[in-house]
Structures are given as C-alpha cells and as structure tokens.
Amino acid sequence: MNQKKFAEVDRFFRDSKTSRNKIASLTAYDYPTARLLEESGIDFILVGDSLGMVVLGHPDTTQVTLEDIEHHLKAVRGGVSSSILLADLPMGTADEVERAVLSSLRLQSAGADMVKLEGPLILQMRAIVAAGIPVMGHIGMLCQQILVEKKYQIKGKTPEEASRLLQEAHAIEEAGASALVLELVTPWVAQQITRELAIPTIGIGSGPDCDGQILVYSDLVGLQPWFRPSFVIPKVDLATPFKKAIRDYIQETKAA
Ligand code: KIV
C-alpha cells in the first residue's frame, strides 16, 4: 500500500493552485474502477458517501455508515498507488471533535490519504489536521442535509448566502484544510471563493472557474441512466453496450 504522508498530499494541492494546474478527480467504490481511473491518470479518487446512492441503492447518502466507507475504501486502495485517495466521513461520524478524529483515524487505517467533511466543522477540521491527516472541506449543497433541505438546490443565489459561503470557505482554509469542494454553488460565487483562497477549490456543478472538478464516475460514463444530474454531460453511454452484451449472452446461452 502506497499511502501518502500529510506533507505530500498538502503540497500536491497547494502546488496545483500556485502553478494553475487544474485538478481532475472522480469517485470510485471498487477495485476495478479505481484501477481504471488511476491508469487513466486521475489526480485523486474519492470514496464518497455517494456510495449509498450509486452502489447500495439508497435514496440518498444519509444511511451510509463508516463501516460501509471502510469496506469500499479497502477495495479501492488495492487499485490505487499513485493517485491521492480521499474518503468521506459519512453523516454522524464527525459530529463531535473526538469522534471526528477517531473516524478519520479509522479511514486512514483503511487506506485513506485524506478525509473529507461536509459543512464548516471548523473545530473538527483543526483536530483532524493536528492528528496528521489531511482534510478536504465541502460546502454548498450538502447531501447529508437532504432530509432537512428536501431537494438538491444551487447555493449562493442571494447576497446573504454568497457571503456565508465566502466566510465558510475562509474559515475552512484557516482551519488547515488542503482543498475545498464547492457543490452546486453559483459559478460567480465559486469564482470569488477560488480567487480569494490559497488552497484549491474543487467544483461539482459550480461552473468552470474552480481549480479542479470532481464527478461521480458513473454519471460521467453513463452507467446510471436512471439518475442524471443536470450539470453532467456523460462522455459515453456505457449502459447501452453493457445491456446489449448481457442480452447477447442470454440469447446465445438459450440458443445453444
Ligand atoms: O460523495 C460524493 O461523491 C461527493 C462528491 C459529490 C463530491 O461528496
């Protein structure tokens, strides 16, 4: 296992920002996908709590457990040696500072180079960084809040929301995070945050001006045609040849 040290991960993100090298990242939840992403040269791979919707068939991410992430993280770790491996702290696993650190240490033991927390959990971020684990922040639309928010909606449309997002972004940078995900943030606010921070922003549905982009890999390759976020244009429609191969196999088997 080629697990990366704090300084190496932090340096990668800060250097990418200063050298204006855009960062490309995707999610993965299993060994073969992780291996294909790494062999394609992806910068970092996220074992996200989107796992709940993409792999486990849940309606949202709120039921994903730390054990679920650990299980899939171990599989992904097997396929990753040069990309940075990031893991999500799922809902309820970072509510208190001590719990956040213990959960992060468990993810590190399962193979994570870095952990990601949803929301401006500043004390938790400081403590995780102090424990020697690199942190990625995540603001904007927070999927772990979907049961409260009821629908996925763009953030930063009002001046109040825009200024709250800017404040959160600065607080997360000051807490020692190495990068920050902006999910469904208006492109103008995403651009402002990107301009003001020294750490890179990683956008998802937040316009082209972030320092990098992240997507759920199955959205990008058209493997889940029943759920397509409006901001994703799939590069390929893998569901169609997949189903054709299965149908051909069924026909050949039955005809033999
Ligand atoms: O869980 C996930 O896949 C994520 C991305 C949407 C950033 O958090």
PDB file of N, CA, C and O and ligand atoms in Angstrom, residues 27 29 46-51 54 61 88 116 118 138 143 181 183 202 204 214-216 231, ligand 1:
ATOM      1  N   THR A  27     -15.074   9.840  -8.398  1.00  0.00           N
ATOM      2  CA  THR A  27     -15.309   8.881  -7.312  1.00  0.00           C
ATOM      3  C   THR A  27     -15.007   7.471  -7.809  1.00  0.00           C
ATOM      4  O   THR A  27     -15.000   7.210  -9.012  1.00  0.00           O
ATOM      5  N   TYR A  29     -15.662   3.189  -6.079  1.00  0.00           N
ATOM      6  CA  TYR A  29     -16.163   2.435  -4.920  1.00  0.00           C
ATOM      7  C   TYR A  29     -15.662   0.993  -4.922  1.00  0.00           C
ATOM      8  O   TYR A  29     -16.028   0.219  -4.046  1.00  0.00           O
ATOM      9  N   LEU A  46     -12.091   9.750  -4.934  1.00  0.00           N
ATOM     10  CA  LEU A  46     -12.895   9.887  -3.716  1.00  0.00           C
ATOM     11  C   LEU A  46     -13.780   8.663  -3.513  1.00  0.00           C
ATOM     12  O   LEU A  46     -14.553   8.302  -4.413  1.00  0.00           O
ATOM     13  N   VAL A  47     -13.642   8.034  -2.357  1.00  0.00           N
ATOM     14  CA  VAL A  47     -14.653   7.059  -1.940  1.00  0.00           C
ATOM     15  C   VAL A  47     -15.683   7.891  -1.185  1.00  0.00           C
ATOM     16  O   VAL A  47     -15.537   8.171   0.008  1.00  0.00           O
ATOM     17  N   GLY A  48     -16.674   8.365  -1.930  1.00  0.00           N
ATOM     18  CA  GLY A  48     -17.642   9.318  -1.378  1.00  0.00           C
ATOM     19  C   GLY A  48     -18.825   8.590  -0.757  1.00  0.00           C
ATOM     20  O   GLY A  48     -19.071   7.414  -1.040  1.00  0.00           O
ATOM     21  N   ASP A  49     -19.583   9.352   0.038  1.00  0.00           N
ATOM     22  CA  ASP A  49     -20.785   8.722   0.579  1.00  0.00           C
ATOM     23  C   ASP A  49     -21.893   8.646  -0.477  1.00  0.00           C
ATOM     24  O   ASP A  49     -22.960   8.077  -0.236  1.00  0.00           O
ATOM     25  N   SER A  50     -21.615   9.155  -1.688  1.00  0.00           N
ATOM     26  CA  SER A  50     -22.484   8.884  -2.842  1.00  0.00           C
ATOM     27  C   SER A  50     -22.571   7.375  -3.061  1.00  0.00           C
ATOM     28  O   SER A  50     -23.479   6.893  -3.753  1.00  0.00           O
ATOM     29  N   LEU A  51     -21.633   6.629  -2.479  1.00  0.00           N
ATOM     30  CA  LEU A  51     -21.687   5.175  -2.396  1.00  0.00           C
ATOM     31  C   LEU A  51     -23.112   4.686  -2.114  1.00  0.00           C
ATOM     32  O   LEU A  51     -23.588   3.710  -2.716  1.00  0.00           O
ATOM     33  N   VAL A  54     -25.075   5.272  -5.385  1.00  0.00           N
ATOM     34  CA  VAL A  54     -24.507   4.716  -6.618  1.00  0.00           C
ATOM     35  C   VAL A  54     -24.369   3.200  -6.544  1.00  0.00           C
ATOM     36  O   VAL A  54     -24.564   2.502  -7.535  1.00  0.00           O
ATOM     37  N   THR A  61     -27.707   9.860   0.637  1.00  0.00           N
ATOM     38  CA  THR A  61     -26.445   9.431   1.265  1.00  0.00           C
ATOM     39  C   THR A  61     -26.537   9.272   2.785  1.00  0.00           C
ATOM     40  O   THR A  61     -25.544   8.929   3.423  1.00  0.00           O
ATOM     41  N   ASP A  88     -14.750   9.948   2.361  1.00  0.00           N
ATOM     42  CA  ASP A  88     -15.751  10.781   3.038  1.00  0.00           C
ATOM     43  C   ASP A  88     -16.000  10.319   4.462  1.00  0.00           C
ATOM     44  O   ASP A  88     -16.082   9.108   4.718  1.00  0.00           O
ATOM     45  N   LYS A 116     -12.638  13.845   3.884  1.00  0.00           N
ATOM     46  CA  LYS A 116     -13.468  15.000   3.524  1.00  0.00           C
ATOM     47  C   LYS A 116     -14.660  15.084   4.477  1.00  0.00           C
ATOM     48  O   LYS A 116     -15.287  14.084   4.788  1.00  0.00           O
ATOM     49  N   GLU A 118     -18.324  17.262   5.302  1.00  0.00           N
ATOM     50  CA  GLU A 118     -19.329  18.190   4.787  1.00  0.00           C
ATOM     51  C   GLU A 118     -19.629  19.267   5.826  1.00  0.00           C
ATOM     52  O   GLU A 118     -19.865  18.956   7.001  1.00  0.00           O
ATOM     53  N   HIS A 138     -15.957  20.814   2.369  1.00  0.00           N
ATOM     54  CA  HIS A 138     -17.040  20.610   1.382  1.00  0.00           C
ATOM     55  C   HIS A 138     -18.194  21.521   1.786  1.00  0.00           C
ATOM     56  O   HIS A 138     -18.790  21.320   2.844  1.00  0.00           O
ATOM     57  N   CYS A 143     -25.231  17.057   0.691  1.00  0.00           N
ATOM     58  CA  CYS A 143     -26.160  15.923   0.509  1.00  0.00           C
ATOM     59  C   CYS A 143     -26.575  15.313   1.839  1.00  0.00           C
ATOM     60  O   CYS A 143     -27.668  14.763   1.948  1.00  0.00           O
ATOM     61  N   VAL A 181     -14.168  21.391  -1.587  1.00  0.00           N
ATOM     62  CA  VAL A 181     -15.184  21.073  -2.607  1.00  0.00           C
ATOM     63  C   VAL A 181     -16.301  22.118  -2.540  1.00  0.00           C
ATOM     64  O   VAL A 181     -16.780  22.456  -1.448  1.00  0.00           O
ATOM     65  N   GLU A 183     -19.983  22.380  -3.957  1.00  0.00           N
ATOM     66  CA  GLU A 183     -21.021  21.609  -4.648  1.00  0.00           C
ATOM     67  C   GLU A 183     -22.246  22.483  -4.908  1.00  0.00           C
ATOM     68  O   GLU A 183     -22.806  23.082  -3.985  1.00  0.00           O
ATOM     69  N   ILE A 202     -12.466  22.632  -5.592  1.00  0.00           N
ATOM     70  CA  ILE A 202     -12.814  21.519  -6.482  1.00  0.00           C
ATOM     71  C   ILE A 202     -14.318  21.605  -6.698  1.00  0.00           C
ATOM     72  O   ILE A 202     -15.092  21.407  -5.754  1.00  0.00           O
ATOM     73  N   ILE A 204     -18.178  20.919  -8.233  1.00  0.00           N
ATOM     74  CA  ILE A 204     -19.117  19.932  -8.806  1.00  0.00           C
ATOM     75  C   ILE A 204     -20.418  20.692  -9.035  1.00  0.00           C
ATOM     76  O   ILE A 204     -21.040  21.173  -8.081  1.00  0.00           O
ATOM     77  N   ILE A 214     -14.738  17.627  -9.778  1.00  0.00           N
ATOM     78  CA  ILE A 214     -14.982  16.242  -9.362  1.00  0.00           C
ATOM     79  C   ILE A 214     -16.363  15.826  -9.859  1.00  0.00           C
ATOM     80  O   ILE A 214     -17.272  16.665  -9.929  1.00  0.00           O
ATOM     81  N   LEU A 215     -16.494  14.552 -10.238  1.00  0.00           N
ATOM     82  CA  LEU A 215     -17.794  14.000 -10.616  1.00  0.00           C
ATOM     83  C   LEU A 215     -17.910  12.588 -10.066  1.00  0.00           C
ATOM     84  O   LEU A 215     -16.890  11.942  -9.775  1.00  0.00           O
ATOM     85  N   VAL A 216     -19.136  12.136  -9.952  1.00  0.00           N
ATOM     86  CA  VAL A 216     -19.386  10.728  -9.651  1.00  0.00           C
ATOM     87  C   VAL A 216     -19.096   9.968 -10.953  1.00  0.00           C
ATOM     88  O   VAL A 216     -19.664  10.289 -12.001  1.00  0.00           O
ATOM     89  N   PHE A 231     -26.069  18.934 -14.332  1.00  0.00           N
ATOM     90  CA  PHE A 231     -24.798  19.564 -14.697  1.00  0.00           C
ATOM     91  C   PHE A 231     -23.799  18.589 -15.326  1.00  0.00           C
ATOM     92  O   PHE A 231     -22.691  18.983 -15.669  1.00  0.00           O
TER      93      PHE A 231
HETATM   94  O1  KIV B   1     -19.973  11.631  -2.081  1.00  0.00           O
HETATM   95  C1  KIV B   1     -19.551  12.168  -3.108  1.00  0.00           C
HETATM   96  O2  KIV B   1     -19.464  11.564  -4.189  1.00  0.00           O
HETATM   97  C2  KIV B   1     -19.180  13.575  -3.036  1.00  0.00           C
HETATM   98  C3  KIV B   1     -18.955  14.301  -4.319  1.00  0.00           C
HETATM   99  C4  KIV B   1     -20.270  14.615  -4.906  1.00  0.00           C
HETATM  100  C5  KIV B   1     -18.107  15.497  -4.151  1.00  0.00           C
HETATM  101  O3  KIV B   1     -19.090  14.130  -1.977  1.00  0.00           O
END
